[in-house]
Tab-separated table of C-alpha atoms (C1' of nucleotides) in Angstrom:
chain	number	residue	atom	x	y	z
A	19	UNK	CA	100.771	143.370	61.075
A	20	UNK	CA	98.946	144.299	64.268
A	21	UNK	CA	98.294	147.947	65.129
A	22	UNK	CA	100.823	147.671	67.939
A	23	UNK	CA	103.466	146.612	65.441
A	24	UNK	CA	102.354	149.264	62.965
A	25	UNK	CA	102.848	151.883	65.663
A	26	UNK	CA	106.388	150.695	66.337
A	27	UNK	CA	107.097	150.665	62.641
A	28	UNK	CA	105.792	154.194	62.082
A	29	UNK	CA	107.538	155.497	65.190
A	30	UNK	CA	110.864	153.981	64.137
A	31	UNK	CA	110.636	155.690	60.767
A	32	UNK	CA	109.654	159.058	62.208
A	33	UNK	CA	112.061	158.993	65.140
A	34	UNK	CA	114.929	158.053	62.840
A	35	UNK	CA	114.101	160.909	60.477
A	36	UNK	CA	113.127	163.681	62.865
A	37	UNK	CA	114.281	162.512	66.273
A	38	UNK	CA	112.138	161.631	69.285
A	39	UNK	CA	111.477	165.231	70.297
A	40	UNK	CA	110.935	166.197	66.672
A	41	UNK	CA	108.137	163.675	66.263
A	42	UNK	CA	104.609	164.151	67.595
A	43	UNK	CA	102.253	161.429	68.717
A	44	UNK	CA	99.857	162.722	66.104
A	45	UNK	CA	102.398	162.165	63.316
A	46	UNK	CA	102.852	158.578	64.432
A	47	UNK	CA	99.104	158.014	64.592
A	48	UNK	CA	98.618	159.557	61.135
A	49	UNK	CA	101.199	157.235	59.658
A	50	UNK	CA	99.445	154.247	61.214
A	51	UNK	CA	96.064	155.474	59.993
A	52	UNK	CA	94.441	156.095	63.377
A	53	UNK	CA	93.851	159.136	65.598
A	54	UNK	CA	96.342	160.112	68.237
A	55	UNK	CA	94.218	159.179	71.280
A	56	UNK	CA	93.681	155.665	69.930
A	57	UNK	CA	97.380	155.114	70.200
A	58	UNK	CA	97.045	155.152	73.983
A	59	UNK	CA	95.031	151.924	73.781
A	60	UNK	CA	98.296	150.244	72.808
A	61	UNK	CA	101.012	152.211	74.595
A	62	UNK	CA	100.815	154.186	77.822
A	63	UNK	CA	102.602	157.146	76.247
A	64	UNK	CA	105.171	158.372	73.801
A	65	UNK	CA	108.104	157.348	75.937
A	66	UNK	CA	106.859	153.779	76.155
A	67	UNK	CA	106.989	153.562	72.373
A	68	UNK	CA	110.617	154.647	72.442
A	69	UNK	CA	111.364	152.111	75.170
A	70	UNK	CA	109.760	149.371	73.120
A	71	UNK	CA	111.931	150.314	70.145
A	72	UNK	CA	115.060	150.237	72.292
A	73	UNK	CA	113.973	146.879	73.754
A	74	UNK	CA	113.609	145.585	70.254
A	75	UNK	CA	117.002	146.948	69.178
A	76	UNK	CA	118.614	145.364	72.201
A	77	UNK	CA	116.880	142.025	71.690
A	78	UNK	CA	117.887	142.061	68.042
A	79	UNK	CA	121.511	142.634	68.943
A	80	UNK	CA	121.593	140.159	71.769
A	81	UNK	CA	120.232	137.563	69.396
A	82	UNK	CA	122.829	138.489	66.806
A	83	UNK	CA	125.885	138.763	69.036
A	84	UNK	CA	124.718	136.762	72.058
A	85	UNK	CA	126.249	133.743	73.745
A	86	UNK	CA	125.532	131.340	70.898
A	87	UNK	CA	126.514	133.758	68.204
A	88	UNK	CA	126.296	133.054	64.596
A	89	UNK	CA	129.553	133.810	62.842
A	90	UNK	CA	128.451	131.831	59.829
A	91	UNK	CA	130.896	130.021	57.621
A	92	UNK	CA	134.537	130.671	58.401
A	93	UNK	CA	136.135	131.823	55.131
A	94	UNK	CA	138.929	129.888	53.471
A	95	UNK	CA	140.678	132.782	51.760
A	96	UNK	CA	141.024	136.550	51.832
A	97	UNK	CA	138.937	136.888	48.709
A	98	UNK	CA	136.126	134.846	50.246
A	99	UNK	CA	136.367	136.893	53.431
A	100	UNK	CA	136.077	140.156	51.519
A	101	UNK	CA	133.155	138.945	49.469
A	102	UNK	CA	131.280	137.694	52.521
A	103	UNK	CA	131.898	140.893	54.473
A	104	UNK	CA	130.946	143.185	51.615
A	105	UNK	CA	127.680	141.259	51.325
A	106	UNK	CA	126.989	141.597	55.028
A	107	UNK	CA	127.809	145.311	54.932
A	108	UNK	CA	125.725	146.004	51.832
A	109	UNK	CA	122.797	144.416	53.663
A	110	UNK	CA	123.430	146.256	56.909
A	111	UNK	CA	123.624	149.592	55.117
A	112	UNK	CA	120.430	149.060	53.132
A	113	UNK	CA	118.088	147.097	55.389
A	114	UNK	CA	115.521	149.715	56.406
A	115	UNK	CA	114.935	148.510	59.960
A	116	UNK	CA	118.621	148.151	60.788
A	117	UNK	CA	119.353	151.516	59.212
A	118	UNK	CA	116.570	153.303	61.052
A	119	UNK	CA	117.556	151.649	64.312
A	120	UNK	CA	121.119	152.914	63.866
A	121	UNK	CA	119.856	156.417	63.150
A	122	UNK	CA	117.524	156.335	66.142
A	123	UNK	CA	120.225	155.180	68.537
A	124	UNK	CA	122.788	157.689	67.385
A	125	UNK	CA	120.369	160.581	67.808
A	126	UNK	CA	118.970	159.523	71.164
A	127	UNK	CA	122.162	158.153	72.693
A	128	UNK	CA	122.310	160.871	75.346
A	129	UNK	CA	118.678	160.546	76.419
A	130	UNK	CA	119.299	157.753	78.941
A	131	UNK	CA	122.054	155.465	80.195
A	132	UNK	CA	120.157	152.580	78.747
A	133	UNK	CA	120.213	154.003	75.232
A	134	UNK	CA	123.866	154.930	75.670
A	135	UNK	CA	124.693	151.324	76.492
A	136	UNK	CA	122.724	149.909	73.607
A	137	UNK	CA	124.425	152.373	71.256
A	138	UNK	CA	127.848	151.308	72.479
A	139	UNK	CA	126.908	147.672	72.089
A	140	UNK	CA	125.708	148.457	68.605
A	141	UNK	CA	128.793	150.390	67.480
A	142	UNK	CA	131.529	148.671	69.446
A	143	UNK	CA	131.104	145.806	71.893
A	144	UNK	CA	128.571	143.782	69.929
A	145	UNK	CA	130.212	143.739	66.531
A	146	UNK	CA	133.646	143.393	68.017
A	147	UNK	CA	132.703	140.389	70.092
A	148	UNK	CA	131.408	138.747	66.970
A	149	UNK	CA	134.407	139.559	64.802
A	150	UNK	CA	136.834	138.605	67.561
A	151	UNK	CA	135.221	135.176	67.450
A	152	UNK	CA	135.473	134.990	63.675
A	153	UNK	CA	139.082	136.149	63.657
A	154	UNK	CA	139.911	133.609	66.344
A	155	UNK	CA	138.562	130.880	64.102
A	156	UNK	CA	140.580	132.238	61.202
A	157	UNK	CA	143.672	132.230	63.385
A	158	UNK	CA	143.040	128.608	64.320
A	159	UNK	CA	142.837	127.808	60.640
A	160	UNK	CA	146.162	129.576	60.178
A	161	UNK	CA	144.569	132.113	57.848
A	162	UNK	CA	145.348	135.053	60.105
A	163	UNK	CA	148.521	135.420	62.127
A	164	UNK	CA	148.240	134.873	65.884
A	165	UNK	CA	147.299	138.091	67.644
A	166	UNK	CA	144.781	139.472	70.134
A	167	UNK	CA	141.442	138.809	68.384
A	168	UNK	CA	139.652	141.602	70.270
A	169	UNK	CA	142.214	144.189	69.227
A	170	UNK	CA	142.189	143.036	65.630
A	171	UNK	CA	138.404	143.126	65.672
A	172	UNK	CA	138.574	146.822	66.576
A	173	UNK	CA	140.947	147.499	63.708
A	174	UNK	CA	138.664	145.615	61.360
A	175	UNK	CA	135.301	147.017	62.370
A	176	UNK	CA	135.926	150.634	63.386
A	177	UNK	CA	136.502	152.045	59.894
A	178	UNK	CA	133.479	150.150	58.580
A	179	UNK	CA	131.228	151.400	61.376
A	180	UNK	CA	132.237	155.012	60.752
A	181	UNK	CA	131.768	154.714	57.019
A	182	UNK	CA	128.344	153.129	57.459
A	183	UNK	CA	127.408	156.037	59.717
A	184	UNK	CA	128.491	158.359	56.931
A	185	UNK	CA	126.293	156.456	54.495
A	186	UNK	CA	123.295	157.065	56.788
A	187	UNK	CA	124.029	160.782	56.707
A	188	UNK	CA	124.939	161.040	53.055
A	189	UNK	CA	123.231	158.240	51.132
A	190	UNK	CA	124.109	159.958	47.865
A	191	UNK	CA	127.742	158.879	48.358
A	192	UNK	CA	126.824	155.270	49.064
A	193	UNK	CA	128.778	153.859	46.152
A	194	UNK	CA	131.932	155.716	47.029
A	195	UNK	CA	131.555	154.647	50.660
A	196	UNK	CA	131.247	151.002	49.762
A	197	UNK	CA	134.424	151.340	47.730
A	198	UNK	CA	136.179	152.840	50.738
A	199	UNK	CA	135.027	149.956	52.894
A	200	UNK	CA	136.252	147.439	50.357
A	201	UNK	CA	139.600	149.206	50.170
A	202	UNK	CA	139.832	148.989	53.926
A	203	UNK	CA	138.995	145.283	53.918
A	204	UNK	CA	141.596	144.591	51.245
A	205	UNK	CA	144.157	146.495	53.233
A	206	UNK	CA	143.213	144.537	56.354
A	207	UNK	CA	143.697	141.252	54.517
A	208	UNK	CA	146.994	142.412	53.041
A	209	UNK	CA	148.308	143.292	56.485
A	210	UNK	CA	146.991	140.480	58.658
A	211	UNK	CA	146.386	137.510	56.418
A	212	UNK	CA	148.993	135.010	55.397
A	213	UNK	CA	149.368	134.480	51.691
B	29	UNK	CA	131.924	187.701	77.357
B	30	UNK	CA	129.154	189.520	75.467
B	31	UNK	CA	125.553	188.432	75.825
B	32	UNK	CA	125.652	187.163	72.272
B	33	UNK	CA	128.534	184.883	73.174
B	34	UNK	CA	126.898	183.876	76.433
B	35	UNK	CA	123.839	182.795	74.457
B	36	UNK	CA	125.926	180.623	72.166
B	37	UNK	CA	127.712	179.145	75.145
B	38	UNK	CA	124.496	178.340	77.002
B	39	UNK	CA	122.861	176.971	73.868
B	40	UNK	CA	125.821	174.713	73.111
B	41	UNK	CA	125.655	173.227	76.591
B	42	UNK	CA	121.909	172.700	76.506
B	43	UNK	CA	121.725	171.445	72.925
B	44	UNK	CA	124.528	168.973	73.597
B	45	UNK	CA	122.770	167.657	76.693
B	46	UNK	CA	119.135	167.653	75.616
B	47	UNK	CA	119.219	168.104	71.868
B	48	UNK	CA	117.920	171.033	69.840
B	49	UNK	CA	114.263	170.030	70.058
B	50	UNK	CA	114.690	169.123	73.713
B	51	UNK	CA	115.864	172.616	74.595
B	52	UNK	CA	113.554	175.619	74.937
B	53	UNK	CA	114.453	179.210	74.241
B	54	UNK	CA	113.472	179.920	77.843
B	55	UNK	CA	116.061	177.453	79.146
B	56	UNK	CA	118.764	179.147	77.125
B	57	UNK	CA	117.720	182.578	78.357
B	58	UNK	CA	117.614	181.375	81.968
B	59	UNK	CA	121.140	180.045	81.698
B	60	UNK	CA	122.303	183.386	80.317
B	61	UNK	CA	120.447	185.275	83.034
B	62	UNK	CA	117.968	187.113	80.829
B	63	UNK	CA	114.319	186.592	79.852
B	64	UNK	CA	113.419	184.659	76.750
B	65	UNK	CA	112.165	187.606	74.651
B	66	UNK	CA	115.402	189.514	75.238
B	67	UNK	CA	117.204	186.793	73.386
B	68	UNK	CA	115.552	187.966	70.192
B	69	UNK	CA	117.519	191.203	70.420
B	70	UNK	CA	120.586	189.096	69.572
B	71	UNK	CA	119.308	186.310	67.359
B	72	UNK	CA	116.313	186.241	65.044
B	73	UNK	CA	115.190	182.892	66.419
B	74	UNK	CA	116.131	179.555	67.850
B	75	UNK	CA	117.273	178.144	64.539
B	76	UNK	CA	119.670	181.027	64.006
B	77	UNK	CA	121.406	180.113	67.252
B	78	UNK	CA	121.891	176.577	65.999
B	79	UNK	CA	123.203	177.889	62.692
B	80	UNK	CA	125.669	180.110	64.513
B	81	UNK	CA	126.899	177.095	66.495
B	82	UNK	CA	127.341	175.062	63.334
B	83	UNK	CA	129.130	177.990	61.680
B	84	UNK	CA	131.460	178.114	64.618
B	85	UNK	CA	132.074	174.349	64.546
B	86	UNK	CA	132.813	174.525	60.843
B	87	UNK	CA	135.119	177.519	61.201
B	88	UNK	CA	136.936	175.790	64.030
B	89	UNK	CA	137.504	172.709	61.941
B	90	UNK	CA	138.469	174.552	58.823
B	91	UNK	CA	141.046	176.421	60.825
B	92	UNK	CA	142.314	173.172	62.330
B	93	UNK	CA	142.410	171.034	59.201
B	94	UNK	CA	142.414	173.719	56.503
B	95	UNK	CA	144.856	174.363	53.705
B	96	UNK	CA	147.693	175.507	55.943
B	97	UNK	CA	147.134	172.828	58.502
B	98	UNK	CA	149.083	172.479	61.607
B	99	UNK	CA	150.401	168.959	62.058
B	100	UNK	CA	152.822	170.140	64.701
B	101	UNK	CA	156.151	168.485	65.238
B	102	UNK	CA	156.716	165.307	63.257
B	103	UNK	CA	157.662	162.613	65.792
B	104	UNK	CA	161.017	160.871	65.701
B	105	UNK	CA	159.970	157.567	67.219
B	106	UNK	CA	156.940	155.392	67.909
B	107	UNK	CA	157.063	156.232	71.591
B	108	UNK	CA	157.064	159.952	70.848
B	109	UNK	CA	154.205	159.503	68.407
B	110	UNK	CA	152.135	157.655	70.998
B	111	UNK	CA	152.839	160.193	73.698
B	112	UNK	CA	151.923	163.109	71.434
B	113	UNK	CA	148.745	161.465	70.213
B	114	UNK	CA	147.595	160.440	73.677
B	115	UNK	CA	148.022	164.039	74.776
B	116	UNK	CA	146.033	165.342	71.850
B	117	UNK	CA	143.298	162.773	72.493
B	118	UNK	CA	143.130	163.437	76.229
B	119	UNK	CA	142.595	167.097	75.392
B	120	UNK	CA	140.012	166.421	72.686
B	121	UNK	CA	138.027	164.169	75.008
B	122	UNK	CA	138.006	166.621	77.920
B	123	UNK	CA	137.836	170.085	76.376
B	124	UNK	CA	134.249	171.156	77.109
B	125	UNK	CA	133.624	173.089	73.910
B	126	UNK	CA	135.036	170.398	71.628
B	127	UNK	CA	133.147	167.718	73.521
B	128	UNK	CA	129.835	169.576	73.414
B	129	UNK	CA	130.313	170.356	69.738
B	130	UNK	CA	130.832	166.669	69.014
B	131	UNK	CA	127.694	165.791	70.982
B	132	UNK	CA	125.681	168.478	69.243
B	133	UNK	CA	126.751	167.390	65.776
B	134	UNK	CA	126.108	163.724	66.361
B	135	UNK	CA	122.591	164.383	67.635
B	136	UNK	CA	121.595	166.866	64.962
B	137	UNK	CA	123.386	165.275	62.011
B	138	UNK	CA	120.111	164.416	60.245
B	139	UNK	CA	118.554	167.853	60.656
B	140	UNK	CA	120.108	169.335	57.516
B	141	UNK	CA	122.585	168.489	54.775
B	142	UNK	CA	124.834	171.174	56.125
B	143	UNK	CA	125.059	169.580	59.567
B	144	UNK	CA	125.537	166.171	57.950
B	145	UNK	CA	128.522	167.493	56.029
B	146	UNK	CA	130.094	169.156	59.043
B	147	UNK	CA	129.632	165.949	61.027
B	148	UNK	CA	131.366	163.923	58.343
B	149	UNK	CA	134.179	166.439	58.200
B	150	UNK	CA	134.425	166.190	61.950
B	151	UNK	CA	134.483	162.397	62.173
B	152	UNK	CA	136.184	161.451	58.942
B	153	UNK	CA	137.432	163.815	56.279
B	154	UNK	CA	138.926	166.474	58.529
B	155	UNK	CA	140.942	164.313	60.882
B	156	UNK	CA	141.961	161.998	58.117
B	157	UNK	CA	143.285	164.769	55.959
B	158	UNK	CA	145.397	165.932	58.837
B	159	UNK	CA	146.735	162.497	59.750
B	160	UNK	CA	147.355	161.613	56.125
B	161	UNK	CA	149.647	164.646	56.040
B	162	UNK	CA	151.396	163.627	59.238
B	163	UNK	CA	151.822	160.044	58.100
B	164	UNK	CA	153.210	161.264	54.790
B	165	UNK	CA	155.851	163.226	56.665
B	166	UNK	CA	156.639	160.173	58.755
B	167	UNK	CA	156.973	158.122	55.592
B	168	UNK	CA	159.385	160.680	54.163
B	169	UNK	CA	161.437	160.352	57.310
B	170	UNK	CA	161.433	156.590	56.831
B	171	UNK	CA	159.612	156.089	60.121
B	172	UNK	CA	156.583	154.527	58.488
B	173	UNK	CA	156.695	152.191	55.542
B	174	UNK	CA	155.557	153.590	52.169
B	175	UNK	CA	151.817	153.182	51.762
B	176	UNK	CA	148.704	155.188	50.873
B	177	UNK	CA	148.671	157.872	53.577
B	178	UNK	CA	144.904	158.415	53.314
B	179	UNK	CA	144.162	154.746	53.828
B	180	UNK	CA	146.535	154.486	56.757
B	181	UNK	CA	144.970	157.599	58.252
B	182	UNK	CA	141.606	155.825	58.247
B	183	UNK	CA	143.085	152.826	60.020
B	184	UNK	CA	144.704	155.111	62.555
B	185	UNK	CA	141.833	157.459	63.320
B	186	UNK	CA	138.665	155.361	63.040
B	187	UNK	CA	139.103	153.340	66.245
B	188	UNK	CA	140.019	156.494	68.161
B	189	UNK	CA	137.001	158.416	66.868
B	190	UNK	CA	134.639	155.612	67.868
B	191	UNK	CA	136.184	155.270	71.309
B	192	UNK	CA	136.000	159.022	71.891
B	193	UNK	CA	132.324	158.878	70.954
B	194	UNK	CA	131.915	156.141	73.544
B	195	UNK	CA	133.610	158.358	76.134
B	196	UNK	CA	131.030	161.080	75.415
B	197	UNK	CA	128.241	158.607	76.099
B	198	UNK	CA	129.843	156.845	79.046
B	199	UNK	CA	132.267	159.194	80.768
B	200	UNK	CA	132.477	156.821	83.724
B	201	UNK	CA	134.583	154.466	81.565
B	202	UNK	CA	136.944	157.205	80.451
B	203	UNK	CA	140.038	155.596	81.909
B	204	UNK	CA	139.362	152.244	80.343
B	205	UNK	CA	138.658	153.952	77.025
B	206	UNK	CA	141.948	155.828	77.067
B	207	UNK	CA	143.697	152.528	77.687
B	208	UNK	CA	141.933	151.032	74.694
B	209	UNK	CA	143.023	153.946	72.553
B	210	UNK	CA	146.608	153.585	73.702
B	211	UNK	CA	146.501	149.852	72.973
B	212	UNK	CA	145.281	150.681	69.496
B	213	UNK	CA	148.058	153.236	68.956
B	214	UNK	CA	150.704	150.770	70.128
B	215	UNK	CA	149.317	148.177	67.801
B	216	UNK	CA	149.334	150.675	64.952
B	217	UNK	CA	152.992	151.467	65.601
B	218	UNK	CA	153.885	147.807	65.873
B	219	UNK	CA	152.296	147.077	62.513
B	220	UNK	CA	153.252	150.092	60.440
B	221	UNK	CA	156.406	151.558	61.937
B	222	UNK	CA	159.882	150.414	61.181
B	223	UNK	CA	162.008	149.517	64.177
C	7	DG	C1'	121.671	217.309	78.949
C	8	DT	C1'	119.350	215.813	74.801
C	9	DG	C1'	118.859	212.219	71.532
C	10	DC	C1'	119.182	207.813	70.322
C	11	DA	C1'	120.261	203.058	69.798
C	12	DA	C1'	120.972	198.837	72.284
C	13	DA	C1'	119.231	195.639	75.289
C	14	DG	C1'	116.476	194.589	78.888
C	15	DC	C1'	111.572	193.797	80.625
C	16	DT	C1'	106.248	192.258	80.932
C	17	DA	C1'	102.244	190.844	78.726
C	18	DA	C1'	100.135	188.589	75.234
C	19	DT	C1'	99.310	185.520	71.305
C	20	DG	C1'	98.625	181.612	68.727
C	21	DT	C1'	100.100	177.155	68.007
C	22	DT	C1'	101.492	172.690	69.131
C	23	DT	C1'	101.651	168.959	72.204
C	24	DA	C1'	100.755	164.919	75.193
C	25	DT	C1'	97.329	163.082	77.437
C	26	DT	C1'	92.522	162.171	79.500
C	27	DA	C1'	87.491	161.454	79.533
C	28	DG	C1'	84.027	159.421	77.787
C	29	DC	C1'	81.302	157.502	73.971
C	30	DC	C1'	80.485	153.907	70.198
C	31	DA	C1'	81.190	149.900	67.193
C	32	DT	C1'	82.725	145.303	66.653
C	33	DG	C1'	83.371	140.720	67.365
C	34	DA	C1'	84.264	136.894	70.358
C	35	DT	C1'	82.472	134.221	74.582
C	36	DC	C1'	79.200	132.075	77.225
D	9	DG	C1'	71.254	137.012	72.300
D	10	DA	C1'	73.468	139.229	76.391
D	11	DT	C1'	78.140	140.391	78.088
D	12	DC	C1'	82.177	142.374	77.654
D	13	DA	C1'	86.807	143.485	76.346
D	14	DT	C1'	89.166	145.693	72.464
D	15	DG	C1'	90.122	149.377	69.821
D	16	DG	C1'	88.462	153.018	67.422
D	17	DC	C1'	86.436	157.884	67.718
D	18	DT	C1'	85.499	163.166	69.239
D	19	DA	C1'	86.019	166.697	72.457
D	20	DA	C1'	88.510	168.737	75.839
D	21	DT	C1'	92.382	170.123	78.795
D	22	DA	C1'	96.422	171.962	80.484
D	23	DA	C1'	100.929	172.906	79.664
D	24	DA	C1'	104.779	174.325	76.917
D	25	DC	C1'	106.602	176.753	73.323
D	26	DA	C1'	108.412	180.273	69.927
D	27	DT	C1'	107.677	184.548	68.848
D	28	DT	C1'	105.736	189.536	68.736
D	29	DA	C1'	104.358	194.062	70.589
D	30	DG	C1'	105.388	197.534	73.068
D	31	DC	C1'	107.318	199.739	77.165
D	32	DT	C1'	111.524	201.057	79.994
D	33	DT	C1'	116.219	201.568	81.153
D	34	DT	C1'	120.923	202.410	80.241
D	35	DG	C1'	124.811	204.456	78.533
D	36	DC	C1'	127.188	206.661	74.853
D	37	DA	C1'	127.585	210.615	71.213
D	38	DC	C1'	127.287	215.111	70.478
DNA sequence: GTGCAAAGCTAATGTTTATTAGCCATGATC
DNA sequence: GATCATGGCTAATAAACATTAGCTTTGCAC
């Protein structure tokens, strides 16, 4: 990993834990193993590091939810759907980079319009576009009753997004939270899926 | 309004806009119309101001969702339910103190366990407890089919909470967001309410 | 009206912070 | 082997910040 990448990595960790204003350039440099002034050989300033992290978050999400989005295998049954989603969610909750990116965005969302937009994409538009697509496929297969896929995507994702945010705040209740998410998914299937 | 209250008011505005670490004691004092050192006649330090704001947020929510909670009138029809909820939401989105409190909590949620808990209460437990109660009453009246009120409360509130958070970030799309919330409420009624 | 507490002020302090200047080592290029 | 860019370092700077010390004013109690 290049120093430039190490800096991003350290900054993501520190920003997610203590916020942008709560993190000093020196702390970042320490974590990388260099002195603060050396950091300026790689980035013009502290703000540029934040911008690079937001760029990376945006790129990551555009890749994930972009035009040629990857919905993966369309499930054949409710049980398969639940299993697949719980796997995806367990990963999303635990993956350090995704988790830190979430925490960074939520804390810095009011710092600029740009960050606000990326946060919205992250919490709402992005995921919903993806799940609307998946639900549309499931409707075509006759697994889910015909309905507005975008609306159903909101109903499906919103509780999960909020519970994942809770898990970031209170990781000690992770197990309980995952159970809540599963209960929600089962309820969703019971309501919208044909038997 | 006493100086002590003016300080809290100014701090809430500034913290919600620029975050705790992004706000200086001098800025708060300026907004109040005093000099920074005078502020210490009222609060022992910057952190104590934050604590007082969190206390106030917690008290406000405990009053709202506490043991003797106020669900208000139980609606008689879906249309009445939607109208009442849209009114409540329009108020919650626009009321300056509630809005700033939300913005403060979301930005500072990782600063302490205490703030994390209040944030969760704010976004999840509190509202859900209240709506579970309301839905239970509606079930008793036969307006909503028998189901787990807590689970249904999650389904009802989560999309609204996320959309309100979006409105805080992007107030220019407020109108569109309120339409989305209404669409969600109508969908909720269509799915769970008896005709 | 004297005493006193509350709440304002200025000045100062000590620390932290982001950033710049300028020097040195290293390792690739010609 | 000279050149030179890259990336590290130390030292320094200038600003911002939270907080303290200590003085003054104000207004109420008696």
